[in-house]
Amino acid sequence: MFTHNKALQYTVRVAEPNPVLASLLLEQFGGPDGELAAAMRYFTQGLAEDDAGRKDMLLDIATEELSHLEIIGSIVAMLNKGAKGQLAEAALEEAELYRSLTAGGNSHTQGILYGGGPALTNSSGVPWTAAYVDSRGDPTCDLRSNIAAESRAKIVYERLIAVTDDPGIKDALGFLMTREIAHQKSFEKALYSIEDNFPPGKLQGVPQFDSLYVNSSTGMGDADGPWNSGEEWERIDDVVAAGPLDGGDGNAKVQLSDAEMTAVKAMASRTSSDPSKDPLTGADLGSLQS
Amino acid sequence: MFTHNKALQYTVRVAEPNPVLASLLLEQFGGPDGELAAAMRYFTQGLAEDDAGRKDMLLDIATEELSHLEIIGSIVAMLNKGAKGQLAEAALEEAELYRSLTAGGNSHTQGILYGGGPALTNSSGVPWTAAYVDSRGDPTCDLRSNIAAESRAKIVYERLIAVTDDPGIKDALGFLMTREIAHQKSFEKALYSIEDNFPPGKLQGVPQFDSLYVNSSTGMGDADGPWNSGEEWERIDDVVAAGPLDGGDGNAKVQLSDAEMTAVKAMASRTSSDPSKDPLTGADLGSLQS
Amino acid sequence: MFTHNKALQYTVRVAEPNPVLASLLLEQFGGPDGELAAAMRYFTQGLAEDDAGRKDMLLDIATEELSHLEIIGSIVAMLNKGAKGQLAEAALEEAELYRSLTAGGNSHTQGILYGGGPALTNSSGVPWTAAYVDSRGDPTCDLRSNIAAESRAKIVYERLIAVTDDPGIKDALGFLMTREIAHQKSFEKALYSIEDNFPPGKLQGVPQFDSLYVNSSTGMGDADGPWNSGEEWERIDDVVAAGPLDGGDGNAKVQLSDAEMTAVKAMASRTSSDPSKDPLTGADLGSLQS
Amino acid sequence: MFTHNKALQYTVRVAEPNPVLASLLLEQFGGPDGELAAAMRYFTQGLAEDDAGRKDMLLDIATEELSHLEIIGSIVAMLNKGAKGQLAEAALEEAELYRSLTAGGNSHTQGILYGGGPALTNSSGVPWTAAYVDSRGDPTCDLRSNIAAESRAKIVYERLIAVTDDPGIKDALGFLMTREIAHQKSFEKALYSIEDNFPPGKLQGVPQFDSLYVNSSTGMGDADGPWNSGEEWERIDDVVAAGPLDGGDGNAKVQLSDAEMTAVKAMASRTSSDPSKDPLTGADLGSLQS
Amino acid sequence: MFTHNKALQYTVRVAEPNPVLASLLLEQFGGPDGELAAAMRYFTQGLAEDDAGRKDMLLDIATEELSHLEIIGSIVAMLNKGAKGQLAEAALEEAELYRSLTAGGNSHTQGILYGGGPALTNSSGVPWTAAYVDSRGDPTCDLRSNIAAESRAKIVYERLIAVTDDPGIKDALGFLMTREIAHQKSFEKALYSIEDNFPPGKLQGVPQFDSLYVNSSTGMGDADGPWNSGEEWERIDDVVAAGPLDGGDGNAKVQLSDAEMTAVKAMASRTSSDPSKDPLTGADLGSLQS
Amino acid sequence: MFTHNKALQYTVRVAEPNPVLASLLLEQFGGPDGELAAAMRYFTQGLAEDDAGRKDMLLDIATEELSHLEIIGSIVAMLNKGAKGQLAEAALEEAELYRSLTAGGNSHTQGILYGGGPALTNSSGVPWTAAYVDSRGDPTCDLRSNIAAESRAKIVYERLIAVTDDPGIKDALGFLMTREIAHQKSFEKALYSIEDNFPPGKLQGVPQFDSLYVNSSTGMGDADGPWNSGEEWERIDDVVAAGPLDGGDGNAKVQLSDAEMTAVKAMASRTSSDPSKDPLTGADLGSLQS
């Protein structure tokens, strides 16, 4: 069960309102790498987890991410506070309000639709979707996904820090960014505490194909590196010449029943594009008339 | 530029049609960890990449994933081929067609809407969305995202292999699963070929917070492990008692102009929920009338 | 800031696994009226709220809804626990696993994609979206939205109770349903504690139009009731005869500049569908050839 | 069946083109509280409704909302009319057209993609989704949802009125806003004409929990009001100390079969994160190399 | 302005309830080719249209499609009517209701979430989205899109007719299917009444490239037809050998300022994946430990 | 199988960086008529196609569209290249970076979230969705959809050409636009090579209704043209007077079982909105208190 204390985990000090900046910060409130995505990724994993240590860790970090969601949302609320009041009270001339709402970013929707409250959208106004949550119920996948998610969240905070000179916001974003680093370290420890974590899952790969590099893109700029060259790797450089890798003919086949075959043939005959004639077309009509 | 050869990279041999199984396999055609997601993740990264080796690798693997999209789509097409013909020609009684389309999974939509062609949806019929693509334009993030994505794709193939006993499909899925393992290895090599890849990005964390573990979830089941204990970690066990981590009061503040303050106060006064009276409510009315 | 205790707010006792039922219960985990939607609705409102009483209430209830999200998610996890293990270990024959995953509802995606963990989707597998959250930053709207949302959540729980006879699940769902009733009562009290809460917002309506009923749908079944008849209402029964309600000509007009007018006329002339001739069409070609 | 008369229900008089303002107004064309959402909410309810009075009312108002969709769409079309013609004819220099399309709001997409026609998106360009429609097939829910929806639509119109000084647009928006007030009154009458409309649905709540207030958020700012205090309410102030509200242990449990238990244990053993060792991790590698 | 008459445009006679069939029919209520998509496609075009004939036609057909939306929605409501009542009143044993809701298709969500009312989703429960509406504000595009949309709607009706033997439903679907044919004919006439409707829009193509066929897919199954062969076409058969079609080097280039170049180089150096060393990776660690 | 050559199909020469223009061009990268949508439309059709000529053509054009996706993505990458480096290195003062990211269009999200890489979104930042792909598995529909899609893509390129004066970009966009014209011609040839392609599909329409024009929108602006007048058409001008077109009563009916009827009646009685009384409502309470 969750409890809440109205003190923030980190004090939010905003120098002055700025709805445009608020709309950029939404990236970490309702964006794909934002704090809701993080909280929900770990929370859904934690609920189904039976490993005592991982379950505890996932619920610890999920809960902390909710506290971070509160911090970033509070910054957004402060940045919008002036505009919210002035729009609600129609306290400015229309033209002034109009200008204040069309100054950039996505602030117009934040004002008109959300009334200055923090909205669970990204910086373009796209509503948060659980499609961002990539929990798969296997720890050797999920921990890797968490490591990656923390690294993405870190870089987005880094970019936001680069575009604001409000010292209070910069300070709070620095805290939030750093926590992502700490979380990544925890997830790394948990992953590497699993013996045989690679390949992920239980099934081993087919030996013939698990150290093969298929050089599918050729021409200028073909390059070598430890990712495609060296003892570890076999390599195919002429993909078409190598042909289907199973040695077959590269066709797709299925065994149909007679009844199915009859229907398929009837359809084929009925819908054939006859290659032998050159028909007059709608495009021809469109050009002919001019 | 891309070219295509109509031979598949791996021959597809399907024993007999099965639209329900087809609808499960869509997970790897148009699902979040499917081949389109993979191809587009690496392709979008490759286009903006300036590092010669990584660019080549990303375009190699993106291209191969397109070939895998073709394989999985071809299996789906074969599994649906009979139903497609029979529905198009209305070759069965209505009741039989109805039964064949409502036998499970998501096959009803695959028949009615997509006419038996492979659709870019997941196994629930949810259309593929680029929200699945988490390219962020920083290699220390993107390569970690790629590693995680490959591990997820591997596990989904493993699950699909577990639910079909068609030997041709099982064989092709084993190939596809194995290629994800190989790709993960390439991305790992590329990541660790970057010096100082942790923390991701350029900015270092705030030292005070980057080795701190916040034990936010307590009660039964609290556990220790290398992810929260040991020399590396500082730790907070009583989160509320520890208070805001910056030592402040945990409030959110902003400096409003006088005009803004006037509007905010007017709004607050106008919309106050007066705590001192106990009003009759709509719910009271709804109960009173009975 | 949030904290978590690993004891649930209500003990979850599930009689036996049932992935199909699990997929139905997802409606209250990741569906539009589910617990995440509730928590996020109140949380986003609470962050921007300045009224002390409402802010406290919103954060109280938001936090409790997170505890409810945990309860419903735990039920789902228990219902899926057997299938999760058996799929991960490939512990059954393929045909048996296949049958277990295609037994109804949306359980196939829950197994293949989410590995038996609770997923933030509704019972059709549609990912949760913040489009479900209708916070607008005005308490006379938001409290009404909350009242409505609680009533919807109540009815969905009522339906789920009606379809399961597992006593432990029924009991927990009864608890969750009842809490929605209590929350609705709180929101009602807060709404009616605002003086002049109707019409919502600050601006009064135009007197001429705020007690007018427009009888737009006529024919059999036209009916009277206090919603369209009585002293309170003026009424228009013949909508077309009444004409535009402002007394104007019902056209849409704009004043274009000369340059704009020139462009608009050029476009109109270039793209005119000439009504005076009867052209041969693509459809004609398609029929003619037969 | 529907019929249409090409006179608008309210005459639209736009002073001059302004694509940026047009993009803001889209909020009420294709946004979550816009006229399509309203029309579809009432229409879907009306189709399944058996109560003669409510069915008539729902179809009346659904139809009127379609007429309002036409009004707001016509305003948008007038505001875009100049830009539409000039872009179609390439009637301005490139740099001028570029400036006209990047002047703010979402006007760039409205020009490039939609060619100046009214698009069913909100003011951020997010396509309308039926996820906005919260019809649930129960009148004690649906009427509350309608009341809430009307109040939200009213406030969005109020905000749009505050940001434009075009007298014709202001006048038409005032009409549309006022109609939402009238509709809200109708829905209120219909709701309170149902005896026993609270709690919504048929099932009563569990008496022990339906007047309980759970004070989940504590610390500074805890407040009392009729929503959590007074004779009506029981109250829990120390949530964790109160423990699981059913008096149980707060754990989630399920009875697995032996075969299920075997698989679950095998998975647990295979994927255990061993808490006793401190492994070298990928993050360590990333730092070590520097 | 719209008006409504409660008589349907076509009488709906349903033999007996069948929620599974109802869920299939949703394809034409809230699916991509359903009646809402049709109505909104033509309505949004009609609002911005200045050509008198086309505007009238678009509004005629948009209005008729709304009447068809009503017909298909009424069929769905009738098919769900029994289940709706029984679920609302909990009139059956739990196990019976459970079975009735998990009998196939998407009927479980239709019952639990939508309470048996027609929902604006497709047959998989995916909410309708305005992303289905492809109005572009140019008649030579929009009319082609309308022709295509009518043809798709026709085929989906044809498939639905093939799977039901309820004579009343079959009859109504036959009517609806036929109307799509009639609408397609109208749109064809309007398109071909525009002189010079091909190429669409105003700008002519570059002569060098507008009759060129690029044979990008080779290998077995290469075929000739009037779409790639004959006098009309020039053709490239070896795409790579032909090289970039502008005769350039096929690279992407941009002129950066000195400051930009400095930053780009710093980033490249900092994030280089050094191809000369073969690093130990996370995957190596995961395998090494076993 | 696909292969790739790192030379572009058309050389990309960008004069100078411009992230705002980049965000507009995304319309053809990840927008509804963009190159990914085109490639996936033809690719999914090609996989399920049995007609040899069409299959070859679909795979040819799908592959070429991937090459075009690469071209447009490369232009976007070039336009963002400077901003990408400067943001990654924090090479400018915060205020300068902030200004550069909020200069218009959707460039703020492209910088903050995507780091300057080309993102699969449209020009408003809406992620690409497979809902844009309207493949239906019937060639008489799919080819019409392809013709329409090519015409839409052509017009969007035409608009983009109109808003940029960078000669290299203009040239490349002209190439891409022209290829859409060529593709449309191929699809036209393939469609009209099918005998009896109208009506699409197999089933003929009901003769009574396939040449009927329903004049649903009347009043000022009613117009005649070959789409609704002439020998080919029958016509209904007074829709309501004409009544239900099947000659029935226009009601929706279903035969319920006794048990179903009992439940439906119980529900109706329980939830009746009694038209005979005028209840006090929540809105009344909200107004009364003032």
Tab-separated table of N, CA, C and O in Angstrom, chain C residues 229-274:
chain	number	residue	atom	x	y	z
C	229	SER	N	-39.164	20.333	-20.922
C	229	SER	CA	-40.507	20.910	-20.827
C	229	SER	C	-40.695	21.529	-19.447
C	229	SER	O	-39.990	21.199	-18.507
C	230	GLY	N	-41.670	22.390	-19.377
C	230	GLY	CA	-41.952	23.034	-18.101
C	230	GLY	C	-41.514	24.477	-18.122
C	230	GLY	O	-40.933	24.964	-19.100
C	231	GLU	N	-41.787	25.157	-17.057
C	231	GLU	CA	-41.552	26.604	-16.982
C	231	GLU	C	-40.120	26.993	-17.265
C	231	GLU	O	-39.841	28.063	-17.789
C	232	GLU	N	-39.247	26.133	-16.848
C	232	GLU	CA	-37.837	26.467	-16.962
C	232	GLU	C	-37.381	26.616	-18.409
C	232	GLU	O	-36.391	27.294	-18.693
C	233	TRP	N	-38.056	25.944	-19.315
C	233	TRP	CA	-37.554	25.794	-20.674
C	233	TRP	C	-38.349	26.573	-21.709
C	233	TRP	O	-39.559	26.560	-21.719
C	234	GLU	N	-37.630	27.214	-22.602
C	234	GLU	CA	-38.164	27.581	-23.913
C	234	GLU	C	-37.813	26.455	-24.864
C	234	GLU	O	-36.832	25.738	-24.658
C	235	ARG	N	-38.530	26.365	-25.955
C	235	ARG	CA	-38.316	25.186	-26.777
C	235	ARG	C	-38.548	25.482	-28.247
C	235	ARG	O	-39.486	26.183	-28.617
C	236	ILE	N	-37.673	24.918	-29.075
C	236	ILE	CA	-37.838	25.008	-30.524
C	236	ILE	C	-38.157	23.622	-31.037
C	236	ILE	O	-37.377	22.689	-30.823
C	237	ASP	N	-39.286	23.478	-31.710
C	237	ASP	CA	-39.673	22.155	-32.183
C	237	ASP	C	-39.434	21.966	-33.675
C	237	ASP	O	-39.274	20.846	-34.130
C	238	ASP	N	-39.417	23.045	-34.402
C	238	ASP	CA	-39.119	22.905	-35.834
C	238	ASP	C	-37.816	23.653	-36.103
C	238	ASP	O	-37.792	24.856	-36.359
C	239	VAL	N	-36.770	22.903	-36.045
C	239	VAL	CA	-35.435	23.490	-36.039
C	239	VAL	C	-35.136	24.240	-37.329
C	239	VAL	O	-34.606	25.361	-37.308
C	240	VAL	N	-35.466	23.639	-38.440
C	240	VAL	CA	-35.148	24.280	-39.714
C	240	VAL	C	-35.973	25.548	-39.895
C	240	VAL	O	-35.459	26.592	-40.301
C	241	ALA	N	-37.242	25.467	-39.547
C	241	ALA	CA	-38.089	26.656	-39.683
C	241	ALA	C	-37.607	27.785	-38.784
C	241	ALA	O	-37.683	28.970	-39.145
C	242	ALA	N	-37.124	27.432	-37.609
C	242	ALA	CA	-36.638	28.463	-36.690
C	242	ALA	C	-35.441	29.199	-37.268
C	242	ALA	O	-35.186	30.361	-36.938
C	243	GLY	N	-34.714	28.522	-38.153
C	243	GLY	CA	-33.584	29.163	-38.825
C	243	GLY	C	-32.418	29.398	-37.885
C	243	GLY	O	-32.459	29.013	-36.722
C	244	PRO	N	-31.375	30.014	-38.413
C	244	PRO	CA	-30.221	30.321	-37.585
C	244	PRO	C	-30.653	31.122	-36.345
C	244	PRO	O	-31.421	32.085	-36.460
C	245	LEU	N	-30.140	30.718	-35.191
C	245	LEU	CA	-30.667	31.260	-33.943
C	245	LEU	C	-30.213	32.683	-33.666
C	245	LEU	O	-30.728	33.341	-32.771
C	246	ASP	N	-29.259	33.172	-34.417
C	246	ASP	CA	-28.846	34.565	-34.280
C	246	ASP	C	-29.648	35.462	-35.206
C	246	ASP	O	-29.400	36.671	-35.241
C	247	GLY	N	-30.536	34.895	-35.986
C	247	GLY	CA	-31.317	35.696	-36.912
C	247	GLY	C	-30.606	36.018	-38.206
C	247	GLY	O	-31.150	36.703	-39.067
C	248	GLY	N	-29.395	35.525	-38.367
C	248	GLY	CA	-28.635	35.807	-39.584
C	248	GLY	C	-28.983	34.836	-40.696
C	248	GLY	O	-29.982	34.112	-40.630
C	249	ASP	N	-28.131	34.802	-41.716
C	249	ASP	CA	-28.435	33.981	-42.884
C	249	ASP	C	-27.844	32.570	-42.787
C	249	ASP	O	-28.034	31.750	-43.682
C	250	GLY	N	-27.111	32.317	-41.723
C	250	GLY	CA	-26.596	30.967	-41.531
C	250	GLY	C	-25.415	30.620	-42.423
C	250	GLY	O	-25.040	29.463	-42.536
C	251	ASN	N	-24.832	31.619	-43.029
C	251	ASN	CA	-23.638	31.379	-43.832
C	251	ASN	C	-22.370	31.609	-43.024
C	251	ASN	O	-22.391	32.321	-42.019
C	252	ALA	N	-21.265	31.036	-43.481
C	252	ALA	CA	-19.954	31.324	-42.904
C	252	ALA	C	-19.214	32.279	-43.819
C	252	ALA	O	-19.149	32.055	-45.022
C	253	LYS	N	-18.699	33.350	-43.231
C	253	LYS	CA	-18.047	34.400	-44.028
C	253	LYS	C	-16.724	34.798	-43.392
C	253	LYS	O	-16.567	34.739	-42.177
C	254	VAL	N	-15.809	35.265	-44.232
C	254	VAL	CA	-14.574	35.844	-43.722
C	254	VAL	C	-14.153	36.935	-44.690
C	254	VAL	O	-14.456	36.862	-45.890
C	255	GLN	N	-13.488	37.957	-44.167
C	255	GLN	CA	-13.006	39.036	-45.014
C	255	GLN	C	-11.587	38.738	-45.474
C	255	GLN	O	-10.662	38.758	-44.669
C	256	LEU	N	-11.433	38.433	-46.742
C	256	LEU	CA	-10.099	38.130	-47.264
C	256	LEU	C	-9.441	39.393	-47.808
C	256	LEU	O	-10.129	40.313	-48.263
C	257	SER	N	-8.124	39.421	-47.779
C	257	SER	CA	-7.398	40.489	-48.463
C	257	SER	C	-7.487	40.243	-49.970
C	257	SER	O	-7.846	39.153	-50.421
C	258	ASP	N	-7.112	41.247	-50.744
C	258	ASP	CA	-7.151	41.079	-52.199
C	258	ASP	C	-6.246	39.949	-52.658
C	258	ASP	O	-6.621	39.128	-53.508
C	259	ALA	N	-5.061	39.892	-52.072
C	259	ALA	CA	-4.121	38.846	-52.486
C	259	ALA	C	-4.683	37.463	-52.142
C	259	ALA	O	-4.584	36.513	-52.927
C	260	GLU	N	-5.284	37.370	-50.970
C	260	GLU	CA	-5.877	36.098	-50.588
C	260	GLU	C	-7.018	35.736	-51.539
C	260	GLU	O	-7.152	34.592	-51.972
C	261	MET	N	-7.833	36.729	-51.848
C	261	MET	CA	-8.978	36.478	-52.723
C	261	MET	C	-8.515	35.997	-54.098
C	261	MET	O	-9.109	35.078	-54.686
C	262	THR	N	-7.468	36.595	-54.599
C	262	THR	CA	-6.938	36.184	-55.901
C	262	THR	C	-6.527	34.716	-55.882
C	262	THR	O	-6.850	33.943	-56.795
C	263	ALA	N	-5.830	34.335	-54.833
C	263	ALA	CA	-5.382	32.944	-54.745
C	263	ALA	C	-6.566	32.003	-54.616
C	263	ALA	O	-6.617	30.945	-55.256
C	264	VAL	N	-7.535	32.378	-53.785
C	264	VAL	CA	-8.702	31.517	-53.582
C	264	VAL	C	-9.464	31.325	-54.894
C	264	VAL	O	-9.892	30.217	-55.224
C	265	LYS	N	-9.585	32.414	-55.652
C	265	LYS	CA	-10.304	32.296	-56.933
C	265	LYS	C	-9.530	31.445	-57.936
C	265	LYS	O	-10.119	30.671	-58.694
C	266	ALA	N	-8.221	31.595	-57.946
C	266	ALA	CA	-7.414	30.781	-58.862
C	266	ALA	C	-7.573	29.299	-58.539
C	266	ALA	O	-7.728	28.451	-59.423
C	267	MET	N	-7.539	29.006	-57.259
C	267	MET	CA	-7.703	27.612	-56.838
C	267	MET	C	-9.079	27.094	-57.228
C	267	MET	O	-9.216	25.979	-57.740
C	268	ALA	N	-10.109	27.899	-56.992
C	268	ALA	CA	-11.471	27.467	-57.304
C	268	ALA	C	-11.621	27.166	-58.790
C	268	ALA	O	-12.218	26.162	-59.193
C	269	SER	N	-11.054	28.032	-59.595
C	269	SER	CA	-11.172	27.844	-61.039
C	269	SER	C	-10.411	26.593	-61.480
C	269	SER	O	-10.904	25.780	-62.261
C	270	ARG	N	-9.218	26.428	-60.950
C	270	ARG	CA	-8.384	25.297	-61.355
C	270	ARG	C	-9.010	23.952	-60.968
C	270	ARG	O	-8.836	22.962	-61.662
C	271	THR	N	-9.731	23.924	-59.850
C	271	THR	CA	-10.196	22.640	-59.315
C	271	THR	C	-11.703	22.459	-59.436
C	271	THR	O	-12.272	21.564	-58.826
C	272	SER	N	-12.354	23.278	-60.230
C	272	SER	CA	-13.806	23.182	-60.355
C	272	SER	C	-14.258	21.815	-60.882
C	272	SER	O	-13.699	21.297	-61.844
C	273	SER	N	-15.256	21.239	-60.235
C	273	SER	CA	-15.926	20.053	-60.796
C	273	SER	C	-17.061	20.572	-61.667
C	273	SER	O	-18.107	20.994	-61.165
C	274	ASP	N	-16.862	20.505	-62.941
C	274	ASP	CA	-17.814	21.110	-63.872
C	274	ASP	C	-19.128	20.319	-63.853
C	274	ASP	O	-19.152	19.157	-64.269
